[in-house]
Coordinates of C-alpha atoms and ligand atoms in Angstrom, one line a residue:
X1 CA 40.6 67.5 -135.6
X2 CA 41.6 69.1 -132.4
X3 CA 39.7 72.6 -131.3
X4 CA 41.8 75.2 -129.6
X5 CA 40.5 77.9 -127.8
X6 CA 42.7 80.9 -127.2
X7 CA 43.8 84.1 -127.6
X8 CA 46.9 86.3 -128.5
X9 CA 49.4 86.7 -126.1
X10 CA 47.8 84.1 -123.5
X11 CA 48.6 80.7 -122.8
X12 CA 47.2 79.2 -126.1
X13 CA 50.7 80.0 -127.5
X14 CA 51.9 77.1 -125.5
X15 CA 49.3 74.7 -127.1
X16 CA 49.7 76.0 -130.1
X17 CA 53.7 74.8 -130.6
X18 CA 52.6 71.6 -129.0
X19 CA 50.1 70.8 -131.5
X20 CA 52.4 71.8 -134.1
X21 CA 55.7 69.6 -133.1
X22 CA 52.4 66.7 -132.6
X23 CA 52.0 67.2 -136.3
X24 CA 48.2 67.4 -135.3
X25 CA 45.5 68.9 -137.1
X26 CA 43.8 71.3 -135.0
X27 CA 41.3 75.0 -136.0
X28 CA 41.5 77.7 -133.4
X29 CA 38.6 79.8 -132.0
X30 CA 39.6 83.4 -131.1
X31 CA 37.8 82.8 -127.4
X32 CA 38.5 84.5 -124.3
X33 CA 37.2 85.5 -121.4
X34 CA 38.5 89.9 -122.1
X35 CA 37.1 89.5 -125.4
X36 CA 33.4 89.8 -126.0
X37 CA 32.7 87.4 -129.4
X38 CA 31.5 84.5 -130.8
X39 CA 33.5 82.4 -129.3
X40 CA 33.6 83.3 -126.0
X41 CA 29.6 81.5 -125.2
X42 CA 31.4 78.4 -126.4
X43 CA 34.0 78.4 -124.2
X44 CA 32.3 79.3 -121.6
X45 CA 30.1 76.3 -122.1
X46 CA 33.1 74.1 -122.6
X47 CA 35.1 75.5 -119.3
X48 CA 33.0 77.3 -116.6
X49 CA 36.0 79.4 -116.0
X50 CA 36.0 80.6 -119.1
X51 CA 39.9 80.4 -119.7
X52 CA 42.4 79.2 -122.1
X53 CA 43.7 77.2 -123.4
X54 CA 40.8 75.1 -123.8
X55 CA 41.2 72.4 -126.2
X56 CA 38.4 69.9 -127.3
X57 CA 40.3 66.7 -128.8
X58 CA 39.1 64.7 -131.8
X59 CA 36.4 62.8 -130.3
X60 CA 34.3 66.0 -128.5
X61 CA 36.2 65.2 -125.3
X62 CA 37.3 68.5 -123.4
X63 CA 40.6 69.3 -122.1
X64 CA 41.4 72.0 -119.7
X65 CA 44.8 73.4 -117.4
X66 CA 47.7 73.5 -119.8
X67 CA 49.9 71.1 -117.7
X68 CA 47.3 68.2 -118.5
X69 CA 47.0 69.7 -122.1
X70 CA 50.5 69.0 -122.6
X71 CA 50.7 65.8 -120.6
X72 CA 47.8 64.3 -122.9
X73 CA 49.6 65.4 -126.1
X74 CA 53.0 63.7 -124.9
X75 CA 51.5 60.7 -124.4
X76 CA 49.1 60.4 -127.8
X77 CA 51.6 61.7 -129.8
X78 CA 55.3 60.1 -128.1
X79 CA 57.1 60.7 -131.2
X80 CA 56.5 64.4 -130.6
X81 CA 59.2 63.8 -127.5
X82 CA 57.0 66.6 -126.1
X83 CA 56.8 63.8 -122.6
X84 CA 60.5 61.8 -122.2
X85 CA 60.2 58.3 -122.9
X86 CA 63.3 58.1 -119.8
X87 CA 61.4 57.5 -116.6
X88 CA 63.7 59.8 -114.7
X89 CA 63.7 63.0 -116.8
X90 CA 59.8 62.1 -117.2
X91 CA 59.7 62.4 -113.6
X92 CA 61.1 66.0 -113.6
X93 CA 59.1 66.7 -116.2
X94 CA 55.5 66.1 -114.5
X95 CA 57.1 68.1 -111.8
X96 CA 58.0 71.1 -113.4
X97 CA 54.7 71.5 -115.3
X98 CA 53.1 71.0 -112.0
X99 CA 55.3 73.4 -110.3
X100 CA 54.6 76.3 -113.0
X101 CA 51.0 76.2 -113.5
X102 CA 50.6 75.7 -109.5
X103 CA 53.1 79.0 -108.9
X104 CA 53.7 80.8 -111.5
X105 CA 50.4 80.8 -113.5
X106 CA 48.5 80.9 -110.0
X107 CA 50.2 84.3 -109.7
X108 CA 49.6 85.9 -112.9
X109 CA 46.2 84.9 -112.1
X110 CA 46.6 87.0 -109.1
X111 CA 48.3 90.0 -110.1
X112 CA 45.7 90.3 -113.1
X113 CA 42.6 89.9 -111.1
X114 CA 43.3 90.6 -107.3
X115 CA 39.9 91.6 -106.7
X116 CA 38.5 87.7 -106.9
X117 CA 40.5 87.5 -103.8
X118 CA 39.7 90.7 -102.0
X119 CA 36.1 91.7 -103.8
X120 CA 35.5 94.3 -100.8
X121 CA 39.2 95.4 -100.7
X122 CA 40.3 99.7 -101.7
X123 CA 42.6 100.0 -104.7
X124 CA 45.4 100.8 -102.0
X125 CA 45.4 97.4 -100.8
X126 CA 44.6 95.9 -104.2
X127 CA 47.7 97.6 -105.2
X128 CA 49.5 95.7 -102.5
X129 CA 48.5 92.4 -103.3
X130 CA 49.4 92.8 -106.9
X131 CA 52.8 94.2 -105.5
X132 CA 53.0 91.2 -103.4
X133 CA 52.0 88.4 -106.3
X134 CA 54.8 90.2 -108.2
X135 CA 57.5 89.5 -105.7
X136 CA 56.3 85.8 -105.3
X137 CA 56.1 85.4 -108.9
X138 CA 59.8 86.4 -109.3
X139 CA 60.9 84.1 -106.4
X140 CA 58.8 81.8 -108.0
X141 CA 61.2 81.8 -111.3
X142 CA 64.3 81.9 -109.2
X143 CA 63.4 78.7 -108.0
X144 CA 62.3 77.2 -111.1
X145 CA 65.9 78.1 -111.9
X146 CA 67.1 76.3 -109.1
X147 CA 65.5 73.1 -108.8
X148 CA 65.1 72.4 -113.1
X149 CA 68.1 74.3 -114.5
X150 CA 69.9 71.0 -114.9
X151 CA 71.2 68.7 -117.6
X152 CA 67.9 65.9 -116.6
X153 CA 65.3 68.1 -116.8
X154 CA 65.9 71.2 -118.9
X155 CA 66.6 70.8 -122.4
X156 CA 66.2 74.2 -124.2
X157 CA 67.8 72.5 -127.9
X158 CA 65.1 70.2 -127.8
X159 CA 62.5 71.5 -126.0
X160 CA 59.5 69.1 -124.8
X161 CA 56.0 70.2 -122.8
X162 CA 57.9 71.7 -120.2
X163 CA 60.3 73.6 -121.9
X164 CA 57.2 75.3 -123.8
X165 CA 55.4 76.3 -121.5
X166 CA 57.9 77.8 -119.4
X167 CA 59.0 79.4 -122.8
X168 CA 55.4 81.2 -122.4
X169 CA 54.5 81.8 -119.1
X170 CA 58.1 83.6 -118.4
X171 CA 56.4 86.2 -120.6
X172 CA 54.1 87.6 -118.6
X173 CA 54.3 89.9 -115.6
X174 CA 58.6 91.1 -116.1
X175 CA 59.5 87.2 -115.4
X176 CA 62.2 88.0 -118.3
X177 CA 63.8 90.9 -117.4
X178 CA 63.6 89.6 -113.5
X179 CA 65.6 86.4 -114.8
X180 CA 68.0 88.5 -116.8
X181 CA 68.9 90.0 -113.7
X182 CA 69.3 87.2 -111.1
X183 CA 69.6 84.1 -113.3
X184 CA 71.5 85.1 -116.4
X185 CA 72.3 81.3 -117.4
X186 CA 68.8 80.0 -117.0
X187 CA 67.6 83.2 -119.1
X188 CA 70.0 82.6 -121.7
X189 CA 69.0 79.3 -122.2
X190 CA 64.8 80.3 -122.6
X191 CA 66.1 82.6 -125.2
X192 CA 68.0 79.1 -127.1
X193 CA 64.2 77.8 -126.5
X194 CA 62.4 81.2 -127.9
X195 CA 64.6 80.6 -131.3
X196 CA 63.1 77.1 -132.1
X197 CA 61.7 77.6 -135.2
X198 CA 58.3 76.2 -134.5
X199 CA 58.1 78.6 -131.3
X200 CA 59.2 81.0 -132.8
X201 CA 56.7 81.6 -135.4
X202 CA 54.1 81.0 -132.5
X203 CA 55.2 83.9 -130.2
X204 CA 56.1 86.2 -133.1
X205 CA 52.4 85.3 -134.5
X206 CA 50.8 86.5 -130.7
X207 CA 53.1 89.4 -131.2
X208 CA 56.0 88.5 -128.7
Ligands
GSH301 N1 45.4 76.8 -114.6 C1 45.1 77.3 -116.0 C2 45.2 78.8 -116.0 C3 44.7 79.3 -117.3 C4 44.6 80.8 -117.3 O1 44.6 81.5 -116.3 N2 44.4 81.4 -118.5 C5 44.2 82.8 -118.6 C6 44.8 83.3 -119.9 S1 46.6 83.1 -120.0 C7 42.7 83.1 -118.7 O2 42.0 82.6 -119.5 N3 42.3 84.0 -117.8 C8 40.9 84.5 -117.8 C9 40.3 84.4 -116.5 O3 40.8 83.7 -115.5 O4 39.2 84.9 -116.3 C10 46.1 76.6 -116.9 O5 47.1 76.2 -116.5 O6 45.8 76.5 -118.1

């Protein structure tokens, strides 16, 4: 039995549909580090950063950053298709989920808590940085866009691990309504991904 920490409307969601396309068994703990409970000593314990996902697989091992979450689950569960079994596309694959938890996540993590990177900083310049993650962020997507938007690595009818978790993490922080703007194709196609019914009983069930 897998153990998944989370919490509504956070990156859980995107362990969550992997577990579920695994076919794995798995309990969640309502854990986070915004709300005060019984889970959150736990996780803490578990990850000293007290974020999630945080996933404790069958045999008490624990599993942190969502890009190795996923990468783990591709490979113990290869039927799941969640990781290619095509070197090439796999290659893409390991890339992307790299490239969005390094960027994009990186910034959300920013643009929520700017103050663990200025602690002495006014709220005027707070306010700046936050402006400034924004910006990145979207240029962030548009690249995404770019460089994955392609028939090898993006396949938004069958989506896999990095399909997923670019499903969630576009919904934070006006990634959507950035990408409806100035990459209506690339949008289009999350929204084929969002319809899936496995995900979308996940993000309807963290109330997206
Ligand atoms: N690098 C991590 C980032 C995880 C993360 O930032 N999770 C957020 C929720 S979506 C969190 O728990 N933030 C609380 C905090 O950083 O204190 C990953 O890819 O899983």
């Amino acid at each position: 039995m897998f153990t998944l920490f989370g919490a509504n409307r956070s990156g859980s969601a995107a362990i969550e549909i992997a577990l579920t396309l695994c076919g794995a068994d798995y309990q969640l703990v309502a854990a986070s580090a915004w709300e005060e409970g019984a889970g959150q000593n736990e996780l803490k314990h578990l990850n000293p950063l007290m974020q999630v996902p945080t996933l404790v697989v069958p045999d008490g091992a624990v599993l942190t950053e969502s890009a190795a979450i996923l990468i783990h689950l591709g490979l113990e569960f290869p039927s799941s298709r969640l990781m290619s079994h095509e070197a090439l596309e796999r290659t893409q694959q390991l890339r992307a989920l790299a490239y969005i938890t390094t960027n994009c996540y990186a910034s959300i993590g920013l643009i929520d808590y700017p103050e663990r990177w200025l602690p002495d900083a006014d709220p005027d310049q707070l306010d700046r940085l936050v402006a400034g993650a924004r910006r990145k962020l979207r240029s962030q997507w548009d690249v995404f866009s770019d460089v994955f938007y392609n028939p090898v690595a993006w396949h938004p009818h069958a989506p896999g691990a990095v399909e997923i978790l670019a499903s969630v993490v576009s919904q934070w922080s006006g990634a959507r309504e950035h990408l409806g703007r100035s990459r209506p194709e690339f949008y289009a196609s999350l929204g084929i991904i969002d319809r899936h019914p496995v995900i979308k009983a996940v993000l309807q069930r963290h109330g997206w």
